[in-house]
Short mmCIF file of the C-alpha atoms (twelve columns), coordinates in Angstrom:
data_MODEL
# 
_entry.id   MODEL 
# 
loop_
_atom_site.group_PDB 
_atom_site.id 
_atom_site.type_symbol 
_atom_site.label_atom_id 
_atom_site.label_alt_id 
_atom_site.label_comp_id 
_atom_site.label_asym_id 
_atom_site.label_seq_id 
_atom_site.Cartn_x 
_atom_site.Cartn_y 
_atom_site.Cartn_z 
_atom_site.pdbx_PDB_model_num 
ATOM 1   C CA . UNK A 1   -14.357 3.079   -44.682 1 
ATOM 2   C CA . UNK A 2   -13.801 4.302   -41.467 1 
ATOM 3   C CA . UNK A 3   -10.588 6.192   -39.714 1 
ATOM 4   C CA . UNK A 4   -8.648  4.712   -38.091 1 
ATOM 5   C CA . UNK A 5   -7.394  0.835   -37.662 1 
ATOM 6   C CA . UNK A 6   -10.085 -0.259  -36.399 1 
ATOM 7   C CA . UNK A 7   -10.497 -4.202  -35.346 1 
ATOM 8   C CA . UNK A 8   -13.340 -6.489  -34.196 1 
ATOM 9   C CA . UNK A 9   -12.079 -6.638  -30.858 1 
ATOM 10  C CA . UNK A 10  -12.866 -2.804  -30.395 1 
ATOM 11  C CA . UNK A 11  -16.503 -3.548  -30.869 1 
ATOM 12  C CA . UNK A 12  -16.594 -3.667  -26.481 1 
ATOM 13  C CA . UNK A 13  -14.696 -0.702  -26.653 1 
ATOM 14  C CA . UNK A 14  -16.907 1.253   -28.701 1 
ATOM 15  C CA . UNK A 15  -20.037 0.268   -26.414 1 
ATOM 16  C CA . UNK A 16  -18.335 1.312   -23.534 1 
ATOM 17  C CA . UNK A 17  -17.609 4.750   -25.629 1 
ATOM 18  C CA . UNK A 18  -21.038 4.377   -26.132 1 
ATOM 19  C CA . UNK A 19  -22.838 4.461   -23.407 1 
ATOM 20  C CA . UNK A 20  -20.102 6.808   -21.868 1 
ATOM 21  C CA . UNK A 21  -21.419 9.535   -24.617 1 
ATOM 22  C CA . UNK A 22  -25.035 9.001   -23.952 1 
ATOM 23  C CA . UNK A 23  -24.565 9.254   -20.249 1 
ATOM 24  C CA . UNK A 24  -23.247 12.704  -21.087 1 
ATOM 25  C CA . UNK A 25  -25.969 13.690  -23.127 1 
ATOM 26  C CA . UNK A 26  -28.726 12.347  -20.268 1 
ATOM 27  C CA . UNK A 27  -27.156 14.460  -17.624 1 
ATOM 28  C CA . UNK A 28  -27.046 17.438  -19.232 1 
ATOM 29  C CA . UNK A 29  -30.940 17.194  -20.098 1 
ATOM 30  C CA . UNK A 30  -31.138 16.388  -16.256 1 
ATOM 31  C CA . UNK A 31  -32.029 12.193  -16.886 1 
ATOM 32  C CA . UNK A 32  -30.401 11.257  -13.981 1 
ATOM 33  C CA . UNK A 33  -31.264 8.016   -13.743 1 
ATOM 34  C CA . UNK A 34  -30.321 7.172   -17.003 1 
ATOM 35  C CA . UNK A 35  -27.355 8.834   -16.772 1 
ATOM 36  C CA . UNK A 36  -26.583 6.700   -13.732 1 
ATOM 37  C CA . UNK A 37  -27.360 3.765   -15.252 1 
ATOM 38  C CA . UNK A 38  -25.078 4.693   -18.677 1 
ATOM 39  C CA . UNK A 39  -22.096 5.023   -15.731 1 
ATOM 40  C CA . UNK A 40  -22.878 1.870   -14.299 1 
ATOM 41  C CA . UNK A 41  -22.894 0.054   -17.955 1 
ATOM 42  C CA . UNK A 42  -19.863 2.092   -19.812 1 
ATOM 43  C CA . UNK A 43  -17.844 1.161   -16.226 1 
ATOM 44  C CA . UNK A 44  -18.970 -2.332  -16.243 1 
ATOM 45  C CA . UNK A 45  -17.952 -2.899  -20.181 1 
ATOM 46  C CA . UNK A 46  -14.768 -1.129  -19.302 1 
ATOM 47  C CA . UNK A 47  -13.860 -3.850  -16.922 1 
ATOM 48  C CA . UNK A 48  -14.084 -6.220  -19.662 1 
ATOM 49  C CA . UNK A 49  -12.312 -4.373  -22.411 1 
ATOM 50  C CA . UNK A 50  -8.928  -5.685  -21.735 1 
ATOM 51  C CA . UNK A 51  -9.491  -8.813  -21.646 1 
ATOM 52  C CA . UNK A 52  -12.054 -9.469  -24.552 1 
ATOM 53  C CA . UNK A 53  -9.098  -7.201  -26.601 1 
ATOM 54  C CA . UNK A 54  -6.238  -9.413  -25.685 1 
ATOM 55  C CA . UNK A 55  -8.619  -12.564 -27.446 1 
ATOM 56  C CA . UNK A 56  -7.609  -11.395 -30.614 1 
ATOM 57  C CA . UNK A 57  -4.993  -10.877 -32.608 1 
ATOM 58  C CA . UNK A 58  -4.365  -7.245  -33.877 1 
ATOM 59  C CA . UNK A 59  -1.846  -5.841  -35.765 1 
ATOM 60  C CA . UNK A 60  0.679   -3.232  -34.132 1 
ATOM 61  C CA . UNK A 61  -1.419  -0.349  -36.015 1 
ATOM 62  C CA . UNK A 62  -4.499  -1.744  -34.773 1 
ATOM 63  C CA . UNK A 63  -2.930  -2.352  -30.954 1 
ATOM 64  C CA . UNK A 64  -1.593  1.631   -30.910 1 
ATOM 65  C CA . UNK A 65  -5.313  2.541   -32.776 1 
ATOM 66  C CA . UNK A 66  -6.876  0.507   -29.753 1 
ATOM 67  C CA . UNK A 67  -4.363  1.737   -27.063 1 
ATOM 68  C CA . UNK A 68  -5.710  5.262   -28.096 1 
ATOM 69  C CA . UNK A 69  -9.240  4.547   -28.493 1 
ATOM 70  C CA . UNK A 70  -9.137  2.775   -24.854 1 
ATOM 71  C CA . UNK A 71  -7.277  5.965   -23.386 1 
ATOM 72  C CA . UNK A 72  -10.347 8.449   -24.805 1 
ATOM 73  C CA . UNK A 73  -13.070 6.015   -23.675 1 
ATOM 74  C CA . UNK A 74  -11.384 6.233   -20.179 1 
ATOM 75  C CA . UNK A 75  -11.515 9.707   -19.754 1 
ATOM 76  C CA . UNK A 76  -14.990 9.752   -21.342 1 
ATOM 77  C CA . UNK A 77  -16.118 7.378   -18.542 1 
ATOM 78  C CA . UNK A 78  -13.935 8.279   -15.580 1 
ATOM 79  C CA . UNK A 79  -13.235 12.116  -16.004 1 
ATOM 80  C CA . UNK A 80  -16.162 13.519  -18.248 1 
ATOM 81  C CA . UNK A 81  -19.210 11.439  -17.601 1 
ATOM 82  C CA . UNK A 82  -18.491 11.429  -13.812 1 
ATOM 83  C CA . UNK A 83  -18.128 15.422  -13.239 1 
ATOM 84  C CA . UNK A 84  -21.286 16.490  -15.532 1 
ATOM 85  C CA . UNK A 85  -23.176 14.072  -13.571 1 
ATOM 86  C CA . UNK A 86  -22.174 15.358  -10.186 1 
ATOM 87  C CA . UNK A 87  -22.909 18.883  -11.740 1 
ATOM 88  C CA . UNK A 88  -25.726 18.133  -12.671 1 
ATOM 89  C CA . UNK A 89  -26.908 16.320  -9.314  1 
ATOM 90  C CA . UNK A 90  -25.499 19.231  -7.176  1 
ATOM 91  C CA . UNK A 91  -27.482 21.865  -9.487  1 
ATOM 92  C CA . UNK A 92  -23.246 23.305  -9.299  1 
ATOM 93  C CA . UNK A 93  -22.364 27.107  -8.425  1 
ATOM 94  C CA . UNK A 94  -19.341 28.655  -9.341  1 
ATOM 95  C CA . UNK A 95  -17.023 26.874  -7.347  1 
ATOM 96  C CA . UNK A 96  -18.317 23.499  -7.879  1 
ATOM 97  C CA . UNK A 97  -17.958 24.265  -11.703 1 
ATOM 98  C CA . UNK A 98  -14.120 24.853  -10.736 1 
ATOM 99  C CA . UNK A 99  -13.811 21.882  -8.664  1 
ATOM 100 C CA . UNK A 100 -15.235 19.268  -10.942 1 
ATOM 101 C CA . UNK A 101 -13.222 21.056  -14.065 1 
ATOM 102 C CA . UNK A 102 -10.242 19.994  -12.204 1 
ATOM 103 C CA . UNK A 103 -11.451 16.873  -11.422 1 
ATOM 104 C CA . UNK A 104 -11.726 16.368  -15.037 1 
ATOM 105 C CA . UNK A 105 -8.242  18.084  -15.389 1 
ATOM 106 C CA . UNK A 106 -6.722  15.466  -12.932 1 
ATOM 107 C CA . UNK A 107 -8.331  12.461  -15.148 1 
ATOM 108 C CA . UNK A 108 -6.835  13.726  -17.959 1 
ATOM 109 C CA . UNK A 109 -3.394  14.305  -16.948 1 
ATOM 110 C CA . UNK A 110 -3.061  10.729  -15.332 1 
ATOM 111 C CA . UNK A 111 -4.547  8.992   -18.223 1 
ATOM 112 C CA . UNK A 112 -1.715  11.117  -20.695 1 
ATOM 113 C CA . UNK A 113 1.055   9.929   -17.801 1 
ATOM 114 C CA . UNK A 114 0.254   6.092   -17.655 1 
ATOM 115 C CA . UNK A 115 -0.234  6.424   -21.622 1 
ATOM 116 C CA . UNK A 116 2.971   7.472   -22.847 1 
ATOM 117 C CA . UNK A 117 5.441   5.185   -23.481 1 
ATOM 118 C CA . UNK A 118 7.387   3.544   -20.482 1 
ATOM 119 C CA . UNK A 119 10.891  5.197   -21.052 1 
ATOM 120 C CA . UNK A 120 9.523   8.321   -20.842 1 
ATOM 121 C CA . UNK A 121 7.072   7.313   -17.241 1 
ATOM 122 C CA . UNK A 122 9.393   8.110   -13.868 1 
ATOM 123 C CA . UNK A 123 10.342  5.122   -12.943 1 
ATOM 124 C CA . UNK A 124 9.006   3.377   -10.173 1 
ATOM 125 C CA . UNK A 125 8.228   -0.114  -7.613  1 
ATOM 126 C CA . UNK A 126 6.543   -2.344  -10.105 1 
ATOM 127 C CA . UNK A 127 5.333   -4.147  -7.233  1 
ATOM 128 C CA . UNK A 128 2.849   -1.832  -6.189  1 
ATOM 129 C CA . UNK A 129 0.278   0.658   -8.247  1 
ATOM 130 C CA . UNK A 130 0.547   4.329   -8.222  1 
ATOM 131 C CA . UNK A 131 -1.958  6.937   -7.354  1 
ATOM 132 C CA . UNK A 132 -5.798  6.327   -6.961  1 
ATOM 133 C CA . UNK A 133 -7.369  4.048   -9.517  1 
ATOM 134 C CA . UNK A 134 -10.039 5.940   -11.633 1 
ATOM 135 C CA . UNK A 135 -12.755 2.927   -11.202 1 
ATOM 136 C CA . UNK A 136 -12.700 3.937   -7.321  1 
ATOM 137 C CA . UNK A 137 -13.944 7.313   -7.856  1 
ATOM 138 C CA . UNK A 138 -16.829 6.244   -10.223 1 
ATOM 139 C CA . UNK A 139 -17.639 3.171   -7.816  1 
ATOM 140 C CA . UNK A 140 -17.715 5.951   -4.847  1 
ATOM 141 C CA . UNK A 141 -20.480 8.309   -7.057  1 
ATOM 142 C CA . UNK A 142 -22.247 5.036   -8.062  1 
ATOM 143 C CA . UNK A 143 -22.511 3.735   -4.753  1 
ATOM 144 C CA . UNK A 144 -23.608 6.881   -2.915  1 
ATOM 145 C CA . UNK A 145 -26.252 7.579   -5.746  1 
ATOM 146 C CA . UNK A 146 -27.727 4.266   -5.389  1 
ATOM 147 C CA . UNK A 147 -28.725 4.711   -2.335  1 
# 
C-alpha cells in the first residue's frame, strides 16, 4: 500500500512528476536534449492536470493529498528542472550557481503563497492574476533552446 491518498486521477500527475524527475537526472549527466524534451513533456502534462483531476470524484483527503502532490510536481517542473538545466547549459560559475538557487528560491516561495489557504493569502483584485506565471518562464527556456 502506498502513502498517501492517492486516487486514479493522480495517475497524470505522477507522469508529469515523472518526467519532471528524469529531466533532472538527464541534465545533470549533461543529456541535454533529453532533458529538454522531459521539460517540454512534464510542462505539457502539467497543462492537463487540472482538468483530467477535476473528472473525478475524490474524497477531501484525496483532494488535499492531490493539492499537495500538484504543488511538489510544480516546483519540480517550474523551479528545479528549469535551473539545473540552465546550469547545466551555461557550464554555471559561481554567480550563476547563486542566481539560479534563487530562481529556485523564488519558485518555491510563490508556490507555498498561492498554496496556503485563502484566509491566510493578502487579499487582492480577483479580476486580475498576480505576479508572473511559472509556465512563462519554462516556455521562455523552451523556446530559446529550440532554436
Amino acid at each position: 500500500m502506498f502513502i498517501g491518498k492517492l486516487h486514479r486521477s493522480n495517475v497524470v500527475l505522477l507522469a508529469g512528476l515523472f518526467f519532471a524527475a528524469t529531466g533532472i537526472g538527464f541534465a545533470f549527466h549533461r543529456e541535454l536534449q533529453y532533458a529538454l524534451v522531459s521539460l517540454i513533456i512534464a510542462s505539457i502534462i502539467d497543462l492537463f492536470v487540472g482538468g483530467f483531476m477535476n473528472q473525478f470524484q475524490s474524497s477531501v483527503a484525496e483532494a488535499a493529498f492531490a493539492k499537495e502532490l500538484k504543488t511538489l510536481s510544480s516546483f519540480l517542473i517550474y523551479g528545479v528542472l528549469p535551473g539545473v538545466y540552465l546550469m547545466a547549459v551555461t557550464n554555471a560559475g559561481a554567480f550563476s550557481l547563486i542566481v539560479f538557487a534563487l530562481y529556485i528560491l523564488a519558485v518555491g516561495i510563490r508556490l507555498a503563497y498561492f498554496n496556503q489557504a485563502a484566509e491566510f493569502q493578502d487579499q487582492v483584485d480577483k479580476r486580475h492574476s498576480v505576479g508572473l506565471p511559472l509556465e512563462l518562464g519554462v516556455f521562455a527556456i523552451q523556446v530559446v533552446s529550440l532554436v
